[in-house]
Steps between C-alpha positions, in 0.01 A plus 500: 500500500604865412409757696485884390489812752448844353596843651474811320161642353300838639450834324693697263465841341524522150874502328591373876723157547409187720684194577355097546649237621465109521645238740487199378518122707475150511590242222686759254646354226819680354365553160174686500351837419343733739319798415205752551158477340219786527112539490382841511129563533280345224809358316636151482809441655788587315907423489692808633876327531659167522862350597701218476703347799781583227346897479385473175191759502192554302285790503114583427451766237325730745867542715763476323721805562339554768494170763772342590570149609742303711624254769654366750571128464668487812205589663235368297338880424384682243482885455341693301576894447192696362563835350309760345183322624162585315137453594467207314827308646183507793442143580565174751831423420588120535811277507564204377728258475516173217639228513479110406222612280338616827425846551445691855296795598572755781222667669507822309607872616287781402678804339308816425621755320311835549516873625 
């Protein structure tokens, strides 16, 4: 079993950053790909960044330039940087972690981004 714990997530003004992280445990394997996934009100959740025990990153259209990904193998974590946040970048961010063709969910942080 894989566990995921979330920090991170509250409200942000406009243009403003904000930082999440994730904590993973349990039965890790050391390939697999952890990430963040997003569902904003009234949309489907969506991929915001991805990477690789060996750091190879993929972004979602919607943040590239803008989010930025990254770990800490050591410790299991992942980061993610948010800059120049927008009103839509509102949603429940989640992480998520994959591997053996198994795929794990955290419980979601909520990040709103308004004045």
């Amino acid at each position: 079993q894989v566990q995921l714990v979330e920090s991170g997530g509250g409200l942000v003004q406009p243009g403003g950053s904000h930082g999440l992280s994730c904590a993973a445990s349990g039965s890790i394997s050391g390939l697999h790909v952890m990430g963040w996934y997003r569902q904003g009100p009234g949309k489907q959740r969506e991929l915001v960044a991805t990477i690789s025990s060996d750091r190879i990153t993929n972004y979602g259209d919607s943040v590239k330039d803008r989010f930025t990904i990254s770990r800490d193998n050591g410790k299991n974590t992942v980061y993610l940087r948010m800059n120049s946040l927008k009103s839509e970048d509102t949603a429940v961010y989640y992480c998520n972690l994959q591997q053996y063709a198994r795929s794990y969910w955290g419980q979601g942080k909520q990040v709103t981004v308004s004045s």
